[in-house]
Coordinates of N, CA, C and O in Angstrom, one line a residue:
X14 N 20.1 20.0 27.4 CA 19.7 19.8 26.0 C 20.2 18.4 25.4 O 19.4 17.7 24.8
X15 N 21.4 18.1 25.6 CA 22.1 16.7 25.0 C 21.2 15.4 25.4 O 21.2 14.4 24.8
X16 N 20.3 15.7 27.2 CA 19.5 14.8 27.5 C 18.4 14.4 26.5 O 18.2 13.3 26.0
X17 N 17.8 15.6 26.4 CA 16.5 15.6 25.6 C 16.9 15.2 24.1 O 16.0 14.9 23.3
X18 N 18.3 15.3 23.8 CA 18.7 14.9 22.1 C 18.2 13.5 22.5 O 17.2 13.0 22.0
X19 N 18.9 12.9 23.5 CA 19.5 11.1 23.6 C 18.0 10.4 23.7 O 17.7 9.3 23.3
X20 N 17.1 11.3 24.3 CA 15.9 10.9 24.6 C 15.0 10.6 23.2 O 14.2 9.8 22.8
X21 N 15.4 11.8 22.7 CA 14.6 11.7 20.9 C 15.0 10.9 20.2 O 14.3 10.1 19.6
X22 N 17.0 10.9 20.1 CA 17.0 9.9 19.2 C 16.8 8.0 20.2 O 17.7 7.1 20.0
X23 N 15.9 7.9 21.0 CA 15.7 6.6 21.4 C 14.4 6.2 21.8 O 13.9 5.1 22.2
X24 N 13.7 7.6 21.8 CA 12.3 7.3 22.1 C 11.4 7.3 20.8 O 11.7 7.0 19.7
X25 N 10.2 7.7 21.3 CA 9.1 7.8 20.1 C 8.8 8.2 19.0 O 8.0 7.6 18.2
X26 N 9.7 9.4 18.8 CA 10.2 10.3 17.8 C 10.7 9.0 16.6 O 10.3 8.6 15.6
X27 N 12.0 8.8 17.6 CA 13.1 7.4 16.3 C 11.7 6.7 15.8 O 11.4 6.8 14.6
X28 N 10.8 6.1 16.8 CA 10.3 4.8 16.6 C 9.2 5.1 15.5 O 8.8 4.1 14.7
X29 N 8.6 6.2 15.3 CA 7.9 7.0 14.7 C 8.6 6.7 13.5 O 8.1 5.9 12.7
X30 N 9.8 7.2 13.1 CA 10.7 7.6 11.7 C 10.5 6.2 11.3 O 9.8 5.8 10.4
X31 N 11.2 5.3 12.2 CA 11.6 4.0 11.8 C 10.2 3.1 10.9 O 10.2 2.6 9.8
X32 N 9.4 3.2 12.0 CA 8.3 2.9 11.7 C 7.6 3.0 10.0 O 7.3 2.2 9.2
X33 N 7.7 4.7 10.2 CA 7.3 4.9 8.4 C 8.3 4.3 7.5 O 8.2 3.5 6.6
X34 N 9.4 4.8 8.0 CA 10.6 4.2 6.8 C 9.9 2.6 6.2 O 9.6 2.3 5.1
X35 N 9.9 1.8 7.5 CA 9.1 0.3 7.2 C 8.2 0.1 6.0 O 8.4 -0.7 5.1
X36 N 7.0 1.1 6.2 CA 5.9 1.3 5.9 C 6.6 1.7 4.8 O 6.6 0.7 4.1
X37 N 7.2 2.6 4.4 CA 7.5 2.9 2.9 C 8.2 1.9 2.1 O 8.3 1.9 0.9
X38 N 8.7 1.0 2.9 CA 9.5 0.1 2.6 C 8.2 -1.0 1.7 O 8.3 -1.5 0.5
X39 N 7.1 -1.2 2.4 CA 6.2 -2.1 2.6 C 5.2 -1.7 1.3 O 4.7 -2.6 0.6
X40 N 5.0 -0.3 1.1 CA 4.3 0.5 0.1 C 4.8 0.0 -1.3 O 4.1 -0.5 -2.1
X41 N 6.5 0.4 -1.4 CA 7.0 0.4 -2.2 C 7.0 -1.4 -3.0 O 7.0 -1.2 -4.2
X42 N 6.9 -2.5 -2.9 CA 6.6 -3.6 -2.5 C 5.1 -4.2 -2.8 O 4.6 -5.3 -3.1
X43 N 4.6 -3.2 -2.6 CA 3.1 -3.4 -2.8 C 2.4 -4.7 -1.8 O 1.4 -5.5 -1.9
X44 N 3.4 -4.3 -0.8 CA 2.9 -5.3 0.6 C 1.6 -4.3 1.4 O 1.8 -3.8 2.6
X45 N 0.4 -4.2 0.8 CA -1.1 -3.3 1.7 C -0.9 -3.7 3.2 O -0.6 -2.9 4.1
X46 N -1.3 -5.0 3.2 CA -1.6 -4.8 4.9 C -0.3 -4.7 6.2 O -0.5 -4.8 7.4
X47 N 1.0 -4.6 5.6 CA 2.0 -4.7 6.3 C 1.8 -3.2 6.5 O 1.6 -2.8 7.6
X48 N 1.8 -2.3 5.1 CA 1.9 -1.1 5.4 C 0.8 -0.6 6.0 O 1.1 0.3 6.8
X49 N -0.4 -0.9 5.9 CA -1.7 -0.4 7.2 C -1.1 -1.1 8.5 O -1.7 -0.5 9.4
X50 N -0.4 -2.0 9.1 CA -0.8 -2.7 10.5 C 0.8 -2.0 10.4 O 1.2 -2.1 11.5
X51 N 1.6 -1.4 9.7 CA 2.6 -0.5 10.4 C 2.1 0.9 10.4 O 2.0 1.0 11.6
X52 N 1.6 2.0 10.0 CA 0.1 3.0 10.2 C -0.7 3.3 11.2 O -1.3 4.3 11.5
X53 N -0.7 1.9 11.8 CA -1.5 2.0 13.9 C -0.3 1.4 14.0 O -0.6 0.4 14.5
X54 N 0.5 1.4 13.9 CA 2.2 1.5 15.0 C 2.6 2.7 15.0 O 3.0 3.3 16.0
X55 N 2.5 3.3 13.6 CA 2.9 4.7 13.4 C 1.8 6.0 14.2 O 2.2 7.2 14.3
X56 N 0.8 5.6 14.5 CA -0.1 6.4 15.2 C 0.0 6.1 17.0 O -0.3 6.8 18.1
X57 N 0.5 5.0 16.8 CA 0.8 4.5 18.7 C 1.7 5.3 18.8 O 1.7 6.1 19.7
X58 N 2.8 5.1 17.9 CA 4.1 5.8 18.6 C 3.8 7.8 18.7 O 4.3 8.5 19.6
X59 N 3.0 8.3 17.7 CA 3.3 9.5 17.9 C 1.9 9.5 18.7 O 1.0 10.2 18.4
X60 N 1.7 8.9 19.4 CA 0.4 9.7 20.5 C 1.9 9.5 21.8 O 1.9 10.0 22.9
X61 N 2.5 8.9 21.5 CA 3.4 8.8 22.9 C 4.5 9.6 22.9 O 5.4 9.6 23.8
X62 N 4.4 10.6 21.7 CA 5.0 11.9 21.5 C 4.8 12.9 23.0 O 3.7 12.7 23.5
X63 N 5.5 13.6 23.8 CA 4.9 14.6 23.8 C 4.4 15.3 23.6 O 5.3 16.1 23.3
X64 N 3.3 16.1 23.5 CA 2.0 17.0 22.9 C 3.0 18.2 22.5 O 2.8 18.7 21.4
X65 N 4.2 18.9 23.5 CA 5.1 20.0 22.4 C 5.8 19.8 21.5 O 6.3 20.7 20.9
X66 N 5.9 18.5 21.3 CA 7.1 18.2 20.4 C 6.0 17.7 19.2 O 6.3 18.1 18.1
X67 N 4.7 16.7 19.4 CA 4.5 16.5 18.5 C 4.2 17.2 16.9 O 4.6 16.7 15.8
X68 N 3.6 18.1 17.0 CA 3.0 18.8 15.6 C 4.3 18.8 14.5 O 4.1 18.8 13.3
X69 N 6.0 19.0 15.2 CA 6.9 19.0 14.8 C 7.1 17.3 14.0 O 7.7 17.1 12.9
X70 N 6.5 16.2 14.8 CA 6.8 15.0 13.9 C 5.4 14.9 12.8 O 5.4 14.4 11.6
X71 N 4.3 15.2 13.4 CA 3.6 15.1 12.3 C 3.5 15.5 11.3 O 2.7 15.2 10.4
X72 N 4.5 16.6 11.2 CA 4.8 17.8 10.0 C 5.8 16.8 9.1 O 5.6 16.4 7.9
X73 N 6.7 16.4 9.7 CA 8.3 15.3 9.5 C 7.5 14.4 8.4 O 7.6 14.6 7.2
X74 N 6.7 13.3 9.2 CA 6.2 12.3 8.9 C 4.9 12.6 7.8 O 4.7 11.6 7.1
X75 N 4.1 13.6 7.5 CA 3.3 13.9 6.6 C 4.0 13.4 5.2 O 3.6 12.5 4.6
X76 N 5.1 14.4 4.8 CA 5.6 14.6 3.6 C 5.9 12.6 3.1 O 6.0 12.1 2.0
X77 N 5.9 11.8 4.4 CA 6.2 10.3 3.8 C 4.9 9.7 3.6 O 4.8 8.7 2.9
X78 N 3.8 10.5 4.4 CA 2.5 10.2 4.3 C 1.9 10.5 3.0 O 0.8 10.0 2.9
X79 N 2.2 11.0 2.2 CA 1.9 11.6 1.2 C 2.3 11.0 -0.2 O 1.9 11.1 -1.3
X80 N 3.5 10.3 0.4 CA 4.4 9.5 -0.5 C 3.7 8.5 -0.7 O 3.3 8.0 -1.8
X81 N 3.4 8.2 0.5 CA 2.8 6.5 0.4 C 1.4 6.5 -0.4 O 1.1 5.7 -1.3
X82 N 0.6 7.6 0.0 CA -0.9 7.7 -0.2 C -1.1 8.0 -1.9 O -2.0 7.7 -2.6
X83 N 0.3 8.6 -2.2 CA 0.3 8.8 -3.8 C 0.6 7.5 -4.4 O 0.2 7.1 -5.5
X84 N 1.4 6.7 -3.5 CA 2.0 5.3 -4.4 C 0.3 4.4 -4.1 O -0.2 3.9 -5.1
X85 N -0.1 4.4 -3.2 CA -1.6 3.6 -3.0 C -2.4 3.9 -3.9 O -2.8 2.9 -4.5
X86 N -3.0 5.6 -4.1 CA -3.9 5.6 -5.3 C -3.2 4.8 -6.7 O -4.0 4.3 -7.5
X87 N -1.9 4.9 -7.0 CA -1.6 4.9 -8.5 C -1.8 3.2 -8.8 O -2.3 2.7 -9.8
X88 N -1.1 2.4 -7.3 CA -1.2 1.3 -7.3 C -3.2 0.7 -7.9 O -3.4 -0.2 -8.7
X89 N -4.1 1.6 -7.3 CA -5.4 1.2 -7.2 C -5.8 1.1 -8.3 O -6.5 0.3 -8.8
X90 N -5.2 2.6 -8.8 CA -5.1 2.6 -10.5 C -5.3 1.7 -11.3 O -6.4 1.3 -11.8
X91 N -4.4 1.4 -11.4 CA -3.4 0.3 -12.0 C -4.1 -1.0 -12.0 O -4.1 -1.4 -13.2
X92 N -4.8 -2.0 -10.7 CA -5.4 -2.8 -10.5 C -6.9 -2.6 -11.0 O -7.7 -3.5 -11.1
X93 N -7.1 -1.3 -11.3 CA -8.6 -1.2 -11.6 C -8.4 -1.5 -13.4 O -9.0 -2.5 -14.0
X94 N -7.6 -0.7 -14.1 CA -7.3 -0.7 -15.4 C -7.1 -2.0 -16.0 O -7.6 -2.2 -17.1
X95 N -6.1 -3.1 -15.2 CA -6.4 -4.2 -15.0 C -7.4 -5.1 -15.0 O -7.3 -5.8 -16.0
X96 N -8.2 -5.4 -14.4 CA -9.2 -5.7 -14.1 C -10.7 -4.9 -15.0 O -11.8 -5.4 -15.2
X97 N -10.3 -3.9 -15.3 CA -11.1 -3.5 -16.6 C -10.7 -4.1 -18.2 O -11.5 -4.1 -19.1
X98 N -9.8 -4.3 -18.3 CA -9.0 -5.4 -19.2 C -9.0 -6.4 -19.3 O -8.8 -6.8 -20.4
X99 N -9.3 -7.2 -18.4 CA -10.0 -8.9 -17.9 C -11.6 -9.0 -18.3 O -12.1 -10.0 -18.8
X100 N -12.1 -7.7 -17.9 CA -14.0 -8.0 -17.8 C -14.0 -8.0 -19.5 O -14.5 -8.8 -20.2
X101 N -13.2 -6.7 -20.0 CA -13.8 -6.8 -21.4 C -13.3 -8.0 -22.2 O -14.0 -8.6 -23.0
X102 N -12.0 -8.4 -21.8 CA -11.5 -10.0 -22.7 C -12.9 -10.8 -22.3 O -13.7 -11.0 -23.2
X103 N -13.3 -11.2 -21.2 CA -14.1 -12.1 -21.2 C -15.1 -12.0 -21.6 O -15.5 -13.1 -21.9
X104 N -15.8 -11.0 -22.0 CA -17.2 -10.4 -22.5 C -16.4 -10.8 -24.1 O -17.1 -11.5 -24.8
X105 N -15.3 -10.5 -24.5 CA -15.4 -10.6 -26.2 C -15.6 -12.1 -25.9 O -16.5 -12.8 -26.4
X106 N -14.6 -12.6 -25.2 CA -14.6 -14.0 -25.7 C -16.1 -14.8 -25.1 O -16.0 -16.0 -25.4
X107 N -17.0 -14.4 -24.6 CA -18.0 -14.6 -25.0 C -18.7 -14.3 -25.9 O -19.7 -15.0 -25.9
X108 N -18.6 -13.5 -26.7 CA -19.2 -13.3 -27.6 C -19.1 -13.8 -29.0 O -19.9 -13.9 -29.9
X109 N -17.5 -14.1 -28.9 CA -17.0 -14.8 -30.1 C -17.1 -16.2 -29.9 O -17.1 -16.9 -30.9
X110 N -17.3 -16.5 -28.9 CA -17.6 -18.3 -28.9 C -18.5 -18.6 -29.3 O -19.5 -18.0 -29.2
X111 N -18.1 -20.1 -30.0 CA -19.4 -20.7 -30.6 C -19.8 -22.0 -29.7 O -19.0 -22.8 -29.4
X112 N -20.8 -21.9 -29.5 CA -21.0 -23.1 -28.5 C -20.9 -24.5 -28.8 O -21.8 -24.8 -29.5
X113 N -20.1 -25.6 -28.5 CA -20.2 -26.2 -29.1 C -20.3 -27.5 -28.0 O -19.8 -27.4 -26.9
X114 N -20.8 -28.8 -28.3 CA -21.2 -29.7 -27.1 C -20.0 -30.5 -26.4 O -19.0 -30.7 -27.2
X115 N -19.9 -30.9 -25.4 CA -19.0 -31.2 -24.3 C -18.1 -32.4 -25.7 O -16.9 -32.4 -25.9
X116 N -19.0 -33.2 -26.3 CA -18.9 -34.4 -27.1 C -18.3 -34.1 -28.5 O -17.7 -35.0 -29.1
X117 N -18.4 -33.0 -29.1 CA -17.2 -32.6 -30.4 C -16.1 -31.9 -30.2 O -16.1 -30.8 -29.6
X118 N -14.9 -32.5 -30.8 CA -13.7 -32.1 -30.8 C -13.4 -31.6 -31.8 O -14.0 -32.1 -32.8
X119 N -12.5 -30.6 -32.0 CA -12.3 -30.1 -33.2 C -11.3 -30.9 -34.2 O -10.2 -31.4 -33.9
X120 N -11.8 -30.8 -35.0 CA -11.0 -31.9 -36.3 C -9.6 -31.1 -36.4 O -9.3 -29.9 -36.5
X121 N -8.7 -32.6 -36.4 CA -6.9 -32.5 -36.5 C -6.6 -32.3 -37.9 O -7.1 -33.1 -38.6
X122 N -5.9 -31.5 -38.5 CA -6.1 -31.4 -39.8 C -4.0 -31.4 -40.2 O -3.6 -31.3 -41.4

């Protein structure tokens, strides 16, 4: 059994953990593509799981999946709310502009 410990904690299992931790690391940060191109690291390493052991890391690793996927939507949120806040400034301030030619400056008073 102590074999099979030394083997988990140095094989795919660790590399798996390590991996997400990254990724959460990356999430948290609001680093997107570090945390997707660690995501196919994190799916290489558990296909190199063995098939009995695996369901036990993807059980492990879900609950950080979950973490992340909650921080991603709120993030998307956030950027949309954003960005709905930009469209309408610009729409007022078109609307409130008066057009006026390249050639009048506004008087210094």
């Amino acid at each position: 059994m102590l074999a099979n410990r030394a083997e988990i904690e140095s094989g795919p299992q660790r590399e798996a953990h390590e991996l997400v931790a990254l990724m959460e690391g990356a999430v948290a940060r609001q680093e997107w593509e570090r945390a997707e191109k660690l995501a196919v690291q994190v799916k290489s390493a558990l296909l190199r799981i063995p098939e009995s052991e695996r369901a036990a890391a993807v059980m492990a690793l879900s609950q950080v999946f979950e973490r992340v996927k909650t921080s991603a939507l709120s993030s998307r949120a956030e950027v949309l709310a954003r960005l709905s806040e930009i469209r309408r400034g610009r729409v007022a301030q078109r609307a409130y502009a008066q057009p006026q030619s390249p050639t009048e400056r506004p008087a210094l008073r």
